[in-house]
CSV table of C-alpha atoms in Angstrom, one decimal:
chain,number,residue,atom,x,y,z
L,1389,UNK,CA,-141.4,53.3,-166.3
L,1390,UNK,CA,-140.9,51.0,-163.6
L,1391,UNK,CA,-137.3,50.2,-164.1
L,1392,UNK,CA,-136.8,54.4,-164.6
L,1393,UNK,CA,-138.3,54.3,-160.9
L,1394,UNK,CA,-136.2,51.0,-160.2
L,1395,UNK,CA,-132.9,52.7,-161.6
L,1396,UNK,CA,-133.5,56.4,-159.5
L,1397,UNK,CA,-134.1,54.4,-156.2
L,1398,UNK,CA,-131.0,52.1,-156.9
L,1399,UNK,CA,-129.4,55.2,-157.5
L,1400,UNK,CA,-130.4,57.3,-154.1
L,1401,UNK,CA,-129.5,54.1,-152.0
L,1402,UNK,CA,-126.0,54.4,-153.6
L,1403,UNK,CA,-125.6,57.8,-153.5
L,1404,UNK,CA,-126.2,58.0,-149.8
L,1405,UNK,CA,-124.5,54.5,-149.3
L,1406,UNK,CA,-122.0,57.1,-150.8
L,1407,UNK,CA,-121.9,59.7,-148.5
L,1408,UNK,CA,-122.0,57.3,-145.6
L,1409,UNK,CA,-118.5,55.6,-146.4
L,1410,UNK,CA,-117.0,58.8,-146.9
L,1411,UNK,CA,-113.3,58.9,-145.4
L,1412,UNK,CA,-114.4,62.4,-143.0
L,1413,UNK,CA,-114.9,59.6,-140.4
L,1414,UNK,CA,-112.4,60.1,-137.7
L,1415,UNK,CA,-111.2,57.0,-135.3
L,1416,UNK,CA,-110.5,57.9,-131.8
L,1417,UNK,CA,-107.1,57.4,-132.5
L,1418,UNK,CA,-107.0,60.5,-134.7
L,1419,UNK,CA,-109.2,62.2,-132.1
L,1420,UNK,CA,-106.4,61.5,-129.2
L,1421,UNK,CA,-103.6,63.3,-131.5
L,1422,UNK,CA,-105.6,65.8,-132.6
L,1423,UNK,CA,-106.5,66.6,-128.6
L,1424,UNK,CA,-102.6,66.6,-127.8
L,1425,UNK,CA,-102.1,68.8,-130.8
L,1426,UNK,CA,-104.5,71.4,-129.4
L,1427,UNK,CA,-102.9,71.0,-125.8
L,1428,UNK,CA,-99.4,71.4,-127.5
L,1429,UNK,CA,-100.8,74.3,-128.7
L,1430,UNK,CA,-102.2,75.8,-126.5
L,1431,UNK,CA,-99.1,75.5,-123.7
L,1432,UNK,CA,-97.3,77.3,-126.9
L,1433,UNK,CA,-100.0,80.4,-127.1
L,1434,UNK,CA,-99.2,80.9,-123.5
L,1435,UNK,CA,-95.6,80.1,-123.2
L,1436,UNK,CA,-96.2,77.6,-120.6
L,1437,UNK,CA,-93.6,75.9,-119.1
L,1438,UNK,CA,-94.4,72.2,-118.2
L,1439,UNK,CA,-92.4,70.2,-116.0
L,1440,UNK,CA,-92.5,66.1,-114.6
L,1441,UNK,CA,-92.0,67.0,-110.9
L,1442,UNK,CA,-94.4,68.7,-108.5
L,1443,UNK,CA,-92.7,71.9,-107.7
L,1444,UNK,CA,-91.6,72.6,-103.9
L,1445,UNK,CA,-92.8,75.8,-102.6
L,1446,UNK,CA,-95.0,78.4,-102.7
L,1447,UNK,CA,-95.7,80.4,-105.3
L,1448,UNK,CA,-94.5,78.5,-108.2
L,1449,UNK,CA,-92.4,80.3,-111.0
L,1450,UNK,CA,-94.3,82.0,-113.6
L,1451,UNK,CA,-96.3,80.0,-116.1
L,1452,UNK,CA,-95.2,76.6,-114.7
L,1453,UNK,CA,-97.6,74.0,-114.9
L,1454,UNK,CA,-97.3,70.2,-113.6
L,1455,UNK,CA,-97.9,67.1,-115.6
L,1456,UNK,CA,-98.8,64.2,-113.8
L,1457,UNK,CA,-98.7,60.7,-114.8
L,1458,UNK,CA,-102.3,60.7,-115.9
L,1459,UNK,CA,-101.9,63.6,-118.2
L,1460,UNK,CA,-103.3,66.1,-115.6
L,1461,UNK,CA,-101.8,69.6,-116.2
L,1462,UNK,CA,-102.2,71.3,-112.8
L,1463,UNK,CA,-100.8,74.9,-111.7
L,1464,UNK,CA,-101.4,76.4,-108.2
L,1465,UNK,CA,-102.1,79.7,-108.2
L,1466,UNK,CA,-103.3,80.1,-104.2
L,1467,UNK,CA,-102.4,77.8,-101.6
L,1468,UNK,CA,-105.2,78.5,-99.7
L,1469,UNK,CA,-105.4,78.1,-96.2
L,1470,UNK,CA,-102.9,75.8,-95.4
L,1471,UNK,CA,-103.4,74.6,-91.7
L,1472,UNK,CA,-103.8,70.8,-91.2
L,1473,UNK,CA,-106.8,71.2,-89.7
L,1474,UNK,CA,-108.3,72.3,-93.3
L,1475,UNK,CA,-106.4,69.4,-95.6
L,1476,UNK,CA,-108.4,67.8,-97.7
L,1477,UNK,CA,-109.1,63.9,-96.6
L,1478,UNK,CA,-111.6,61.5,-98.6
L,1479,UNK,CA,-114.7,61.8,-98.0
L,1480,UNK,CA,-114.5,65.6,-97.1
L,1481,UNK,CA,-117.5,67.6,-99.3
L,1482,UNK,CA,-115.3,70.1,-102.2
L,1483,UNK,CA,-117.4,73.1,-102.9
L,1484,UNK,CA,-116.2,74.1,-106.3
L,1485,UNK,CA,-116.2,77.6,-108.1
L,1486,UNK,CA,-114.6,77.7,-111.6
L,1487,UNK,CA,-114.5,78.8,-114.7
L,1488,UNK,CA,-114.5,75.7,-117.7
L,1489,UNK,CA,-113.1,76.7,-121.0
L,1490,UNK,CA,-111.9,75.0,-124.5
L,1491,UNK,CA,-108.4,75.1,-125.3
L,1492,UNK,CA,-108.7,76.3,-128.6
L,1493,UNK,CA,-107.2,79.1,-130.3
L,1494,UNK,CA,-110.7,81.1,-129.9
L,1495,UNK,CA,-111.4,79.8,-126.3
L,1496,UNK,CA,-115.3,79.2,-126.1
L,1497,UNK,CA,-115.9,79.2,-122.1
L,1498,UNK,CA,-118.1,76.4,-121.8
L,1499,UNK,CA,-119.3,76.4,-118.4
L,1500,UNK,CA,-119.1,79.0,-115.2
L,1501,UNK,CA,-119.6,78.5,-111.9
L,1502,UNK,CA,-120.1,81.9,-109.9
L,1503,UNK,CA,-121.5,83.3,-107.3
L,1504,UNK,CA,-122.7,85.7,-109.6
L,1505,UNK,CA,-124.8,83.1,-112.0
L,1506,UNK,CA,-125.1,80.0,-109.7
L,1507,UNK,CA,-126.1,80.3,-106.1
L,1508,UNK,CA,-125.5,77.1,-105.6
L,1509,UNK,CA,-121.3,75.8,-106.3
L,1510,UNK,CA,-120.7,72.5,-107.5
L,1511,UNK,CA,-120.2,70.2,-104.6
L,1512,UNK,CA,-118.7,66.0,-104.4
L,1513,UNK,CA,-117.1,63.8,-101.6
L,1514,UNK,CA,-113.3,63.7,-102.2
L,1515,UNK,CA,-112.4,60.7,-103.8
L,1516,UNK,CA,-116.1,59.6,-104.9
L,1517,UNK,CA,-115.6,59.2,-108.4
L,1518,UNK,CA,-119.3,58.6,-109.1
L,1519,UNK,CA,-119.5,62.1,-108.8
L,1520,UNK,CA,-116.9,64.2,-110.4
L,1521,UNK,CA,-114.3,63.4,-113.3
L,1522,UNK,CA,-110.6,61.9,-112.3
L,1523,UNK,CA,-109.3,65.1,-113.2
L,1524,UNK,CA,-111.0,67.1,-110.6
L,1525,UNK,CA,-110.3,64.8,-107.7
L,1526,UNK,CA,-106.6,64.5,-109.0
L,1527,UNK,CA,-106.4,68.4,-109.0
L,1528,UNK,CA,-108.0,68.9,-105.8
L,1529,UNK,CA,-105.3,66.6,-104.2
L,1530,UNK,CA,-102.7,68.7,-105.3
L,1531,UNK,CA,-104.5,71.5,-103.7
L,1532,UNK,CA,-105.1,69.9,-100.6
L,1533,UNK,CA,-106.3,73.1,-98.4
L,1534,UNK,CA,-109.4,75.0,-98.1
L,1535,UNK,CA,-109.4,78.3,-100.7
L,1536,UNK,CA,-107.1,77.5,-102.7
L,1537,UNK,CA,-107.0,77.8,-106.4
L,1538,UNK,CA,-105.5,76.2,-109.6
L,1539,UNK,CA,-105.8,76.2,-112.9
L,1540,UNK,CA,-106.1,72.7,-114.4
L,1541,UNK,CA,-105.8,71.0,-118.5
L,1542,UNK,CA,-107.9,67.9,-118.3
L,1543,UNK,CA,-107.5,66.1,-121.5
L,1544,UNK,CA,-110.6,63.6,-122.1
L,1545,UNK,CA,-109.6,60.2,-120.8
L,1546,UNK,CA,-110.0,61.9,-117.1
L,1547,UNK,CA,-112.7,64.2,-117.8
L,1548,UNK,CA,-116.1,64.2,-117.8
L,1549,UNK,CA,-117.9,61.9,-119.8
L,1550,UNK,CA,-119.2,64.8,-121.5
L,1551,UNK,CA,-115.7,65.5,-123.3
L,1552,UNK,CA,-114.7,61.5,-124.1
L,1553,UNK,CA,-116.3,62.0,-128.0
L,1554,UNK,CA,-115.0,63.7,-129.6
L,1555,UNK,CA,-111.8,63.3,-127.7
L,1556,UNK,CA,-111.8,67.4,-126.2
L,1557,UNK,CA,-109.7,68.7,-123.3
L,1558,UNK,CA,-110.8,71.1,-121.2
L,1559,UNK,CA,-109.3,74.2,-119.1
L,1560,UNK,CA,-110.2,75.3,-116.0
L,1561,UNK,CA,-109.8,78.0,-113.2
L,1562,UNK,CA,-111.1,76.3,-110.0
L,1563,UNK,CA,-110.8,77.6,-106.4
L,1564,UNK,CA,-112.2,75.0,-104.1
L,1565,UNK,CA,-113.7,75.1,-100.5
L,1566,UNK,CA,-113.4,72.0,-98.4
L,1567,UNK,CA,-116.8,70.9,-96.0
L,1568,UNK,CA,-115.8,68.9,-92.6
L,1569,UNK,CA,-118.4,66.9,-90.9
């Protein structure tokens, strides 16, 4: 009897030692393609066009999108104000409003901030990366002036932390407001 009892607990251990070494484990490697395969993907779904160099002008042709050096994709969509006096400078406070999405076939929208549901926007010093991702700051360079919007592809090496494992990117509409003191 007790080498039945023996043999069924030798058994269990295996089976989940089993289960535990099963191949389904995915390095971060294989997470990094897979998150430029959904990128890829999603610039296909919406026939954007992405180009190396910042374009001149205002408004930019239809469906272009930037891609910086970091692997920021960044589109302005509103210039904003655009008087010196409201240019962004570190250590201004960015008031954020936007919408945070997946880039997934079946978008999930994973975070909105609205006037609507948050009476309170996000706000972080330009340039503090303590307290907003690389992304955000990078994007909000481009922008530069007070109300103006963009829509931004953050893959996860400068996102939030949030988004680092599993290696996701993230879309989002932002329109940011720029606090002088």
């Amino acid at each position: 009897m007790r080498v039945i009892k023996f043999l069924l607990v030798l058994f269990s251990f295996s089976l989940i030692l089993l289960v535990a070494c099963n191949d389904d484990n995915v390095t971060y490697a294989e997470e990094l393609k897979a998150e430029q395969d959904i990128i890829k993907d999603f610039l296909k779904r919406n026939q954007i066009k992405v180009v190396n160099t910042l374009p001149e002008g205002f408004p930019w042709p239809d469906n272009v999108y930037y891609k910086s050096k970091t692997g920021l994709y960044f589109r302005l969509t509103d210039k904003g104000d655009h008087l010196i006096s409201d240019s962004i400078v570190a250590g201004d406070e960015v008031v954020t409003r936007f919408l945070q999405y997946t880039l997934t076939a079946k978008a999930d929208t994973v975070s909105s901030e609205s006037s609507i549901d948050f009476p309170e926007p996000y706000e972080f010093k330009y340039l503090d990366l303590s307290q907003a991702c690389q992304g955000w700051h990078e994007a909000v360079g481009y922008m530069g002036f007070n109300n103006s919007k963009g829509k931004l592809i953050i893959p996860s090496k400068i996102s939030f932390s949030s988004f680092n494992r599993p290696a996701t990117p993230i879309g989002y509409d932002m329109e940011i407001r720029i606090k002088k003191y």
